Amino acid sequence: MAPIPFDRSSIDTVIFDFDGTLARLNIDFEQMRREVASVIDRWGVDSRSLHNRFVLEMIGETETLLGNHSANKAASFTREAFRMIEAIEVEAALNGALFDGVKELFTELRKVPLQTGIITRNCEKAVRTVFPDIRDYCPVVVCRNDVQRVKPHPEQINLALSRLGGTSGRCIMIGDHPIDIETGKNAGTRTAGVLTGHFRKEDFLQAGADLVLSEAPEILKRLRPELS
Ligand SMILES: [Mg+2]
């Protein structure tokens, strides 16, 4: 198969993940999982049956199970669980920071010109804690509060693209987790993994990424080769 071209003629929109891709938040997902499990158990659902799931999916499945008996109970549980994880996310955000060069990256992408968006499973409050002036740099930010179904479902990319007036065929999704690659594929975008999170090049190639970058700002060299 011919290599997929990555240049200004084939890409007009770049969508980034947030945590681990543009910023370091150091969320303790194991602590979050333990605390969510204890809330789930307290609401009468056996959390051990959900131990292989990501935290948001644990909450979603428990909501469905409780909702089979009582919509009110399901809604109360979900409010409590989200209050709890938001507290952990905002606490992590207070100790987090944008990676070097991220603001410059958005400024340079705008000059190309390329459209940009950010999609994240995190909550808006935590994102704004780390990056208060985010809208000055990136016009479209889709957090979990903005959609029904988060990554790896394509809804977040689709919403970002519709707000930007972009199309998946001319978009690249960049993230630090194989779930970001899966999300891009589900939406029909090109995909790139970055090594600023906890995954290695092989993990992204196995996930089917079109490209692996050492860090997000490296995409500029691909889309503006005259800079390299
Ligand atoms: Mg991430």
Short mmCIF file of C-alpha atoms and ligand atoms in Angstrom, two decimals:
data_model
loop_
_atom_site.label_atom_id
_atom_site.label_comp_id
_atom_site.label_asym_id
_atom_site.label_seq_id
_atom_site.Cartn_x
_atom_site.Cartn_y
_atom_site.Cartn_z
CA MET A 1 0.00 0.00 0.00
CA ALA A 2 1.29 3.47 -0.86
CA PRO A 3 2.22 5.65 2.11
CA ILE A 4 -0.54 8.03 3.09
CA PRO A 5 0.52 11.59 2.34
CA PHE A 6 0.54 14.01 5.25
CA ASP A 7 0.78 17.48 3.87
CA ARG A 8 -1.27 20.62 3.61
CA SER A 9 -3.09 19.37 0.53
CA SER A 10 -4.47 16.26 2.25
CA ILE A 11 -5.11 17.57 5.80
CA ASP A 12 -6.95 20.73 6.83
CA THR A 13 -8.00 19.86 10.38
CA VAL A 14 -5.99 18.59 13.35
CA ILE A 15 -7.81 17.21 16.39
CA PHE A 16 -5.89 16.57 19.59
CA ASP A 17 -6.53 14.59 22.72
CA PHE A 18 -5.73 16.61 25.88
CA ASP A 19 -4.25 14.64 28.83
CA GLY A 20 -0.85 13.18 27.93
CA THR A 21 -0.94 14.80 24.48
CA LEU A 22 -1.04 18.56 25.22
CA ALA A 23 -0.75 18.54 29.02
CA ARG A 24 0.44 16.46 31.94
CA LEU A 25 -2.32 16.01 34.53
CA ASN A 26 -1.10 13.02 36.54
CA ILE A 27 -4.57 11.72 37.26
CA ASP A 28 -4.29 8.66 39.48
CA PHE A 29 -6.65 6.39 37.54
CA GLU A 30 -6.16 3.50 39.96
CA GLN A 31 -7.25 5.68 42.90
CA MET A 32 -10.18 6.92 40.80
CA ARG A 33 -11.13 3.35 39.93
CA ARG A 34 -11.02 2.28 43.60
CA GLU A 35 -13.15 5.23 44.68
CA VAL A 36 -15.67 4.69 41.87
CA ALA A 37 -15.81 0.98 42.78
CA SER A 38 -16.64 1.85 46.38
CA VAL A 39 -19.43 4.22 45.26
CA ILE A 40 -20.79 1.48 42.95
CA ASP A 41 -20.73 -1.10 45.75
CA ARG A 42 -22.49 1.35 48.06
CA TRP A 43 -25.31 1.67 45.52
CA GLY A 44 -25.76 -2.11 45.58
CA VAL A 45 -24.00 -3.13 42.35
CA ASP A 46 -21.05 -5.54 42.53
CA SER A 47 -18.15 -3.47 41.18
CA ARG A 48 -16.02 -6.59 40.72
CA SER A 49 -18.06 -7.43 37.63
CA LEU A 50 -16.85 -4.15 36.07
CA HIS A 51 -13.16 -4.30 36.95
CA ASN A 52 -11.94 -4.56 33.35
CA ARG A 53 -13.69 -1.36 32.28
CA PHE A 54 -12.42 2.21 32.11
CA VAL A 55 -13.85 4.41 34.89
CA LEU A 56 -16.41 6.22 32.69
CA GLU A 57 -17.66 2.89 31.35
CA MET A 58 -17.94 1.51 34.93
CA ILE A 59 -20.19 4.47 35.76
CA GLY A 60 -22.20 4.09 32.54
CA GLU A 61 -22.84 0.38 33.07
CA THR A 62 -23.83 0.88 36.69
CA GLU A 63 -26.21 3.65 35.62
CA THR A 64 -27.81 1.24 33.13
CA LEU A 65 -28.12 -1.53 35.74
CA LEU A 66 -29.66 0.80 38.35
CA GLY A 67 -31.88 2.35 35.69
CA ASN A 68 -33.52 -1.03 35.06
CA HIS A 69 -35.09 -0.63 38.53
CA SER A 70 -35.27 3.11 39.13
CA ALA A 71 -34.45 6.04 36.87
CA ASN A 72 -34.15 8.31 39.93
CA LYS A 73 -31.71 5.98 41.65
CA ALA A 74 -29.62 5.76 38.46
CA ALA A 75 -29.52 9.55 38.11
CA SER A 76 -28.54 10.05 41.77
CA PHE A 77 -25.77 7.47 41.51
CA THR A 78 -24.42 9.09 38.33
CA ARG A 79 -24.40 12.56 39.91
CA GLU A 80 -22.51 11.25 42.94
CA ALA A 81 -19.98 9.29 40.83
CA PHE A 82 -19.27 12.24 38.54
CA ARG A 83 -18.92 14.65 41.47
CA MET A 84 -16.33 12.29 42.91
CA ILE A 85 -14.27 11.84 39.73
CA GLU A 86 -14.45 15.55 38.91
CA ALA A 87 -12.92 16.32 42.31
CA ILE A 88 -10.00 14.00 41.48
CA GLU A 89 -9.64 15.45 37.97
CA VAL A 90 -9.64 19.07 39.14
CA GLU A 91 -7.17 18.25 41.94
CA ALA A 92 -4.87 16.65 39.34
CA ALA A 93 -5.33 19.66 37.05
CA LEU A 94 -4.23 22.04 39.82
CA ASN A 95 -0.92 20.16 39.85
CA GLY A 96 -0.83 19.73 36.07
CA ALA A 97 0.70 21.81 33.31
CA LEU A 98 0.64 22.26 29.56
CA PHE A 99 3.57 20.68 27.76
CA ASP A 100 6.22 23.07 26.46
CA GLY A 101 5.45 24.48 23.03
CA VAL A 102 1.71 23.76 23.06
CA LYS A 103 0.56 27.38 22.78
CA GLU A 104 3.11 28.01 20.02
CA LEU A 105 1.88 24.87 18.27
CA PHE A 106 -1.67 26.24 18.03
CA THR A 107 -0.40 29.64 16.90
CA GLU A 108 1.67 28.03 14.13
CA LEU A 109 -1.11 25.68 13.01
CA ARG A 110 -3.42 28.67 12.63
CA LYS A 111 -0.85 30.38 10.41
CA VAL A 112 -0.59 27.38 8.01
CA PRO A 113 -3.71 27.67 8.02
CA LEU A 114 -5.09 24.55 9.67
CA GLN A 115 -8.19 24.20 11.81
CA THR A 116 -7.80 22.73 15.27
CA GLY A 117 -9.97 21.00 17.85
CA ILE A 118 -9.47 19.20 21.16
CA ILE A 119 -11.49 16.21 22.35
CA THR A 120 -11.16 14.69 25.81
CA ARG A 121 -12.80 12.25 28.20
CA ASN A 122 -11.88 14.71 30.95
CA CYS A 123 -14.32 17.33 32.30
CA GLU A 124 -14.29 20.94 31.10
CA LYS A 125 -13.47 22.28 34.57
CA ALA A 126 -10.20 20.32 34.73
CA VAL A 127 -9.23 21.30 31.17
CA ARG A 128 -9.81 24.98 31.94
CA THR A 129 -7.86 24.70 35.18
CA VAL A 130 -4.75 23.68 33.23
CA PHE A 131 -5.41 25.84 30.16
CA PRO A 132 -7.60 28.83 31.18
CA ASP A 133 -7.20 30.68 27.86
CA ILE A 134 -7.73 27.56 25.74
CA ARG A 135 -10.35 29.24 23.51
CA ASP A 136 -7.82 31.88 22.47
CA TYR A 137 -5.73 29.10 20.97
CA CYS A 138 -8.20 26.42 19.91
CA PRO A 139 -11.74 27.31 18.79
CA VAL A 140 -13.38 23.94 19.46
CA VAL A 141 -13.00 21.94 22.67
CA VAL A 142 -15.27 18.91 23.17
CA CYS A 143 -15.21 17.53 26.73
CA ARG A 144 -17.19 14.58 28.04
CA ASN A 145 -19.91 16.95 29.29
CA ASP A 146 -20.63 17.93 25.68
CA VAL A 147 -21.60 14.49 24.35
CA GLN A 148 -23.60 11.38 25.12
CA ARG A 149 -20.85 8.95 24.10
CA VAL A 150 -17.15 9.60 24.70
CA LYS A 151 -14.09 8.18 22.93
CA PRO A 152 -13.63 5.60 21.44
CA HIS A 153 -17.10 6.36 20.06
CA PRO A 154 -16.66 8.85 17.18
CA GLU A 155 -19.25 11.33 18.56
CA GLN A 156 -16.61 13.71 19.98
CA ILE A 157 -14.65 13.89 16.71
CA ASN A 158 -17.87 14.23 14.71
CA LEU A 159 -19.07 17.10 16.92
CA ALA A 160 -15.70 18.87 16.69
CA LEU A 161 -15.68 18.47 12.89
CA SER A 162 -19.23 19.76 12.53
CA ARG A 163 -18.37 22.84 14.63
CA LEU A 164 -15.27 23.41 12.53
CA GLY A 165 -17.01 22.70 9.23
CA GLY A 166 -14.39 20.00 8.58
CA THR A 167 -14.55 16.46 7.22
CA SER A 168 -13.06 13.25 8.61
CA GLY A 169 -11.29 12.52 5.32
CA ARG A 170 -9.14 15.65 5.68
CA CYS A 171 -8.57 15.37 9.43
CA ILE A 172 -5.89 13.80 11.59
CA MET A 173 -6.54 12.72 15.20
CA ILE A 174 -3.51 12.89 17.51
CA GLY A 175 -3.35 11.27 20.94
CA ASP A 176 -1.18 9.51 23.53
CA HIS A 177 -3.40 6.44 24.02
CA PRO A 178 -4.35 3.64 21.60
CA ILE A 179 -7.99 4.60 22.34
CA ASP A 180 -7.29 7.86 20.42
CA ILE A 181 -6.22 5.84 17.39
CA GLU A 182 -9.34 3.68 17.70
CA THR A 183 -11.48 6.83 17.93
CA GLY A 184 -9.92 8.31 14.80
CA LYS A 185 -10.45 5.09 12.91
CA ASN A 186 -14.07 4.92 14.08
CA ALA A 187 -14.58 8.45 12.74
CA GLY A 188 -12.64 7.83 9.51
CA THR A 189 -9.74 10.25 10.17
CA ARG A 190 -6.02 9.77 9.75
CA THR A 191 -4.33 9.04 13.10
CA ALA A 192 -1.08 9.74 14.93
CA GLY A 193 0.18 8.50 18.30
CA VAL A 194 2.47 10.60 20.50
CA LEU A 195 5.01 9.20 22.98
CA THR A 196 4.34 11.75 25.75
CA GLY A 197 1.97 9.42 27.62
CA HIS A 198 2.45 5.84 28.78
CA PHE A 199 2.52 4.02 25.43
CA ARG A 200 5.29 3.04 23.03
CA LYS A 201 5.65 3.24 19.28
CA GLU A 202 4.76 -0.47 18.91
CA ASP A 203 1.48 0.06 20.79
CA PHE A 204 0.40 2.71 18.28
CA LEU A 205 1.50 0.71 15.25
CA GLN A 206 -0.42 -2.27 16.61
CA ALA A 207 -3.47 -0.02 17.04
CA GLY A 208 -3.12 0.90 13.35
CA ALA A 209 -1.81 4.48 13.67
CA ASP A 210 -0.73 6.09 10.40
CA LEU A 211 2.05 7.95 12.15
CA VAL A 212 3.93 8.03 15.48
CA LEU A 213 5.39 11.32 16.73
CA SER A 214 7.66 11.86 19.73
CA GLU A 215 5.45 14.79 20.80
CA ALA A 216 2.45 16.72 19.48
CA PRO A 217 4.36 19.79 18.15
CA GLU A 218 6.17 17.46 15.74
CA ILE A 219 3.03 17.42 13.56
CA LEU A 220 4.05 20.91 12.39
CA LYS A 221 7.11 19.47 10.64
CA ARG A 222 4.81 17.08 8.78
CA LEU A 223 2.32 19.71 7.77
CA ARG A 224 4.81 22.55 7.27
CA PRO A 225 7.91 20.72 6.03
CA GLU A 226 9.71 24.00 5.44
CA LEU A 227 9.99 24.29 9.25
CA SER A 228 12.06 21.11 9.62
MG MG B 1 -4.63 11.17 26.63
#
